[in-house]
Coordinates of C-alpha atoms in Angstrom, one line a residue:
M298 CA 30.6 15.2 -38.3
R299 CA 28.3 12.8 -40.2
S300 CA 27.4 11.0 -36.9
L301 CA 26.4 14.4 -35.4
L302 CA 24.3 15.3 -38.4
G303 CA 22.6 11.9 -38.3
L304 CA 21.8 12.3 -34.6
L305 CA 20.4 15.8 -35.2
A306 CA 18.2 14.4 -38.1
V307 CA 16.8 11.7 -35.7
V308 CA 16.1 14.3 -33.0
A309 CA 14.4 16.6 -35.5
A310 CA 12.2 13.8 -37.0
A311 CA 11.1 12.6 -33.6
S312 CA 10.4 16.2 -32.5
V313 CA 8.3 16.9 -35.6
Y314 CA 6.4 13.6 -35.0
L315 CA 5.6 14.4 -31.3
Y316 CA 4.6 17.9 -32.1
S317 CA 2.3 16.8 -34.9
L318 CA 0.8 14.2 -32.6
S319 CA 0.1 16.8 -29.9
L320 CA -1.7 19.0 -32.4
Y321 CA -3.9 16.2 -33.6
L322 CA -6.2 16.4 -30.6
P323 CA -9.5 14.6 -31.1
A324 CA -12.8 16.3 -30.4
A325 CA -13.2 16.5 -26.7
P326 CA -15.9 14.4 -25.1
R327 CA -18.7 16.3 -23.4
R328 CA -17.7 17.4 -19.9
P329 CA -19.9 16.3 -17.0
P330 CA -21.5 19.2 -15.1
A331 CA -18.9 18.9 -12.2
A332 CA -16.0 19.3 -14.6
R333 CA -17.2 22.3 -16.6
S334 CA -15.2 25.4 -16.6
H335 CA -16.3 28.7 -15.1
H336 CA -17.1 30.1 -18.5
E337 CA -19.3 27.2 -19.4
E338 CA -21.2 27.5 -16.1
N339 CA -22.0 31.2 -17.0
G340 CA -23.3 30.2 -20.4
Q341 CA -20.2 31.3 -22.3
P342 CA -18.5 29.0 -24.8
A343 CA -15.2 27.5 -23.6
D344 CA -12.0 28.6 -25.3
S345 CA -11.3 25.9 -27.8
S346 CA -7.6 26.7 -27.7
E347 CA -7.3 26.1 -24.0
E348 CA -7.0 22.3 -24.1
P349 CA -4.3 21.9 -26.8
S350 CA -2.2 24.6 -25.2
R351 CA -1.9 22.5 -22.0
L352 CA -0.3 19.6 -23.9
K353 CA 3.2 20.1 -22.8
F354 CA 5.7 18.3 -20.6
P355 CA 5.0 19.1 -17.0
S356 CA 7.7 21.0 -15.0
D357 CA 6.1 20.9 -11.6
L358 CA 3.3 19.1 -9.6
E359 CA 0.7 21.7 -10.4
E360 CA 1.2 21.3 -14.2
L361 CA 1.4 17.6 -13.7
R362 CA -2.0 17.5 -12.0
E363 CA -3.6 19.7 -14.7
L364 CA -2.2 17.5 -17.4
A365 CA -3.4 14.3 -15.6
E366 CA -6.9 15.7 -15.3
L367 CA -6.9 16.7 -19.0
L368 CA -5.7 13.2 -20.2
Q369 CA -8.1 11.4 -17.9
F370 CA -10.9 13.5 -19.4
Y371 CA -9.8 12.5 -23.0
K372 CA -9.2 8.9 -22.0
T373 CA -12.9 8.3 -21.5
E374 CA -13.5 8.3 -25.2
H375 CA -10.1 8.4 -26.8
T376 CA -8.1 5.8 -25.0
G377 CA -6.0 4.8 -28.0
Y378 CA -4.9 8.4 -28.7
V379 CA -4.0 9.1 -25.0
L380 CA -2.0 5.8 -24.9
L381 CA -0.2 6.6 -28.2
L382 CA 0.6 10.2 -27.0
F383 CA 1.8 9.1 -23.6
C384 CA 4.1 6.3 -25.1
S385 CA 5.5 8.7 -27.7
A386 CA 6.3 11.4 -25.2
Y387 CA 7.9 9.0 -22.8
L388 CA 10.1 7.4 -25.4
Y389 CA 11.1 10.8 -26.7
K390 CA 12.3 11.8 -23.2
Q391 CA 14.0 8.5 -22.4
S392 CA 15.6 8.0 -25.8
F393 CA 17.3 11.4 -25.9
A394 CA 18.2 11.4 -22.1
I395 CA 15.9 14.4 -21.3
P396 CA 15.4 14.9 -17.6
G397 CA 11.8 14.5 -16.2
S398 CA 10.9 10.9 -16.6
S399 CA 9.8 10.8 -12.9
F400 CA 6.9 13.2 -13.8
L401 CA 5.8 10.8 -16.6
N402 CA 6.0 7.8 -14.2
I403 CA 3.7 9.7 -11.8
L404 CA 1.4 10.6 -14.8
A405 CA 1.2 7.0 -15.8
G406 CA -0.1 6.1 -12.3
A407 CA -2.6 9.0 -12.4
I408 CA -4.0 8.1 -15.9
F409 CA -3.7 4.3 -16.2
G410 CA -3.9 3.1 -12.6
P411 CA -1.4 1.1 -10.4
Y412 CA -1.1 -2.0 -12.6
Q413 CA -1.3 -0.8 -16.2
G414 CA 0.7 2.3 -15.1
L415 CA 3.5 0.3 -13.6
L416 CA 3.7 -2.0 -16.6
L417 CA 3.8 0.9 -19.0
A418 CA 6.4 2.7 -17.0
C419 CA 8.7 -0.3 -16.8
V420 CA 8.3 -1.2 -20.5
L421 CA 8.7 2.4 -21.7
T422 CA 11.7 3.0 -19.5
T423 CA 13.4 -0.1 -20.8
V424 CA 12.6 0.5 -24.4
G425 CA 13.5 4.2 -24.3
S426 CA 16.8 3.4 -22.5
T427 CA 17.6 0.8 -25.1
I428 CA 17.0 3.3 -27.9
C429 CA 19.3 5.7 -26.1
Y430 CA 21.9 2.8 -26.0
L431 CA 21.5 2.2 -29.8
L432 CA 21.7 5.9 -30.6
S433 CA 24.9 6.3 -28.6
Q434 CA 26.3 3.2 -30.3
A435 CA 25.5 4.6 -33.8
F436 CA 26.2 8.3 -33.4
G437 CA 27.7 9.2 -30.0
K438 CA 30.6 7.0 -29.0
R439 CA 33.4 9.5 -29.9
Y440 CA 31.6 12.5 -28.5
I441 CA 30.7 10.9 -25.1
A442 CA 34.3 9.5 -24.7
N443 CA 35.7 13.0 -25.4
L444 CA 33.2 14.8 -23.1
F445 CA 33.5 12.5 -20.2
P446 CA 36.9 10.7 -20.5
D447 CA 37.4 10.1 -16.7
K448 CA 33.9 8.8 -16.1
V449 CA 34.0 6.5 -19.1
S450 CA 37.4 5.2 -18.1
M451 CA 36.3 4.5 -14.6
L452 CA 33.1 2.7 -15.7
Q453 CA 35.2 0.7 -18.2
R454 CA 37.5 -0.4 -15.4
K455 CA 34.6 -1.5 -13.1
V456 CA 32.9 -3.4 -15.9
E457 CA 36.1 -5.3 -16.6
E458 CA 36.6 -6.1 -12.9
N459 CA 33.0 -7.3 -12.5
K460 CA 32.6 -9.1 -15.8
D461 CA 32.0 -12.5 -14.1
C462 CA 28.9 -11.1 -12.4
L463 CA 28.2 -8.2 -14.8
L464 CA 24.4 -8.3 -14.5
F465 CA 24.4 -7.9 -10.8
F466 CA 26.9 -5.1 -11.1
L467 CA 24.5 -3.3 -13.5
L468 CA 21.6 -4.0 -11.1
F469 CA 23.6 -2.5 -8.3
L470 CA 24.3 0.7 -10.4
R471 CA 20.5 1.0 -11.0
F472 CA 19.5 0.5 -7.4
F473 CA 22.3 2.6 -6.0
P474 CA 23.2 5.0 -8.8
M475 CA 26.9 5.8 -8.4
T476 CA 26.6 7.4 -11.8
P477 CA 23.5 9.0 -13.4
N478 CA 21.1 6.7 -15.3
W479 CA 21.4 8.9 -18.4
F480 CA 25.1 8.6 -18.5
L481 CA 25.0 4.9 -18.0
N482 CA 22.5 4.6 -20.9
M483 CA 24.8 6.5 -23.2
S484 CA 28.1 5.0 -22.1
A485 CA 27.0 1.4 -22.0
P486 CA 27.9 0.6 -25.6
I487 CA 31.2 2.4 -25.3
V488 CA 32.3 0.1 -22.4
N489 CA 31.1 -3.0 -24.2
I490 CA 28.1 -3.8 -22.0
P491 CA 26.0 -6.4 -23.9
I492 CA 22.6 -5.1 -24.9
T493 CA 20.8 -8.1 -23.3
F494 CA 22.4 -7.4 -19.9
F495 CA 21.7 -3.7 -20.4
F496 CA 18.0 -4.4 -21.2
C497 CA 17.4 -6.7 -18.2
S498 CA 19.3 -4.4 -15.8
V499 CA 17.1 -1.5 -16.7
F500 CA 13.8 -3.4 -16.5
I501 CA 14.6 -5.0 -13.1
G502 CA 16.8 -2.3 -11.6
L503 CA 14.4 0.6 -12.1
L504 CA 11.4 -1.4 -11.1
P505 CA 11.3 0.0 -7.5
Y506 CA 11.8 3.5 -8.7
N507 CA 9.0 3.2 -11.2
F508 CA 6.8 1.5 -8.6
I509 CA 7.2 4.4 -6.2
C510 CA 6.5 7.0 -8.9
V511 CA 3.4 5.2 -10.2
Q512 CA 2.0 4.7 -6.8
T513 CA 2.5 8.4 -6.1
G514 CA 0.5 9.2 -9.2
V515 CA -2.3 6.9 -8.2
M516 CA -2.5 8.6 -4.8
L517 CA -2.4 12.1 -6.3
S518 CA -5.3 11.2 -8.6
E519 CA -7.3 10.0 -5.6
V520 CA -6.4 12.6 -3.0
A521 CA -8.8 15.6 -2.8
S522 CA -7.2 17.3 0.2
L523 CA -4.3 17.1 2.7
D524 CA -6.6 15.4 5.2
D525 CA -6.9 12.5 2.7
L526 CA -3.2 12.3 2.2
F527 CA -2.4 12.0 6.0
S528 CA -5.2 9.5 6.8
W529 CA -4.1 6.2 8.4
D530 CA -5.0 4.3 5.2
R531 CA -2.7 6.5 3.1
L532 CA 0.2 6.4 5.7
L533 CA 0.0 2.6 5.9
Q534 CA -0.1 2.4 2.1
L535 CA 3.0 4.6 1.9
L536 CA 4.8 2.4 4.4
A537 CA 4.0 -0.7 2.4
I538 CA 5.2 0.9 -0.8
A539 CA 8.5 1.9 0.9
C540 CA 9.1 -1.6 2.2
M541 CA 8.4 -3.2 -1.2
A542 CA 10.7 -0.8 -3.0
L543 CA 13.6 -1.2 -0.5
L544 CA 13.6 -5.0 -0.4
P545 CA 15.2 -5.7 -3.9
G546 CA 17.8 -3.0 -3.2
A547 CA 18.7 -4.6 0.1
L548 CA 19.1 -8.1 -1.5
I549 CA 21.3 -6.6 -4.3
R550 CA 23.4 -4.7 -1.7
R551 CA 24.0 -7.9 0.3
F552 CA 25.1 -9.8 -2.7
S553 CA 27.4 -6.9 -3.8
Q554 CA 29.2 -6.9 -0.5
K555 CA 30.3 -10.5 -1.2
R556 CA 30.9 -10.5 -5.0
L557 CA 31.3 -7.1 -6.5
K558 CA 34.3 -4.7 -6.6
L559 CA 32.8 -1.3 -6.1
D560 CA 35.4 1.4 -5.6
F561 CA 34.1 4.7 -7.1
P562 CA 35.4 8.2 -6.8
S563 CA 33.8 10.3 -4.2
Q564 CA 32.4 13.8 -4.7
N565 CA 35.8 15.4 -3.6
G566 CA 37.6 13.4 -6.2
L567 CA 39.2 10.8 -3.9
N568 CA 38.6 7.1 -4.4
T569 CA 36.5 5.4 -1.9
E570 CA 36.5 1.6 -1.9
K571 CA 33.7 -0.5 -0.6
K572 CA 35.3 -3.5 1.2
V573 CA 33.7 -6.7 2.4
Q574 CA 33.3 -6.7 6.1

């Protein structure tokens, strides 16, 4: 009971911090003529409550695009605040295993560009997942083992079977997720995965996924119409992104066929074993 209360206290403190940060919105920089709202164009004052109300986690691409435009607008004069807000929101989602990190990866590309966005996405994914690991280790071991006994037992068995090449086994799970990433983050301390291996596997294993999401965000911020999206330049760029993202997975898969023992239960409950050809 004490561990549950401790976890609830951590969640509550983090929620209050993030909410307070979202309310502390600096004064908006002056909009350029092209970015002014309909009310401003007609000489009416803009609704001052409109901007803060849009500071929420996006749930679809339309909300994502609106939030990206707003944060790009603020970033022109308040880069530090936008960076702090983005990092805090990302770590909040990742630390507490809240779905939707793909939207934030796309947002990183739209706001910070392909290089800074990718670096941010990789670092924040890794740090947030490690915080989730530590929270599970401190507060959640008993609850996770009771809620998912079969999955935890299966993962424990596979970790023991692949302990001689544990890092590659963890990379395989990240590239080809036999189990959800959120579950792997929370169950890793229960099955005695060292935090160093866990940290490296998240940073490297989710790099292709983060790369695709960030590049998608970059393109969304640059595309003005569907004609731009289906131009030859964009199609070639998408092809290059796909090839770069698939290459690490192909290398890990080839290694796994020779070294790893990878029998996982299929969706119908039967065991399916991957054998070396």
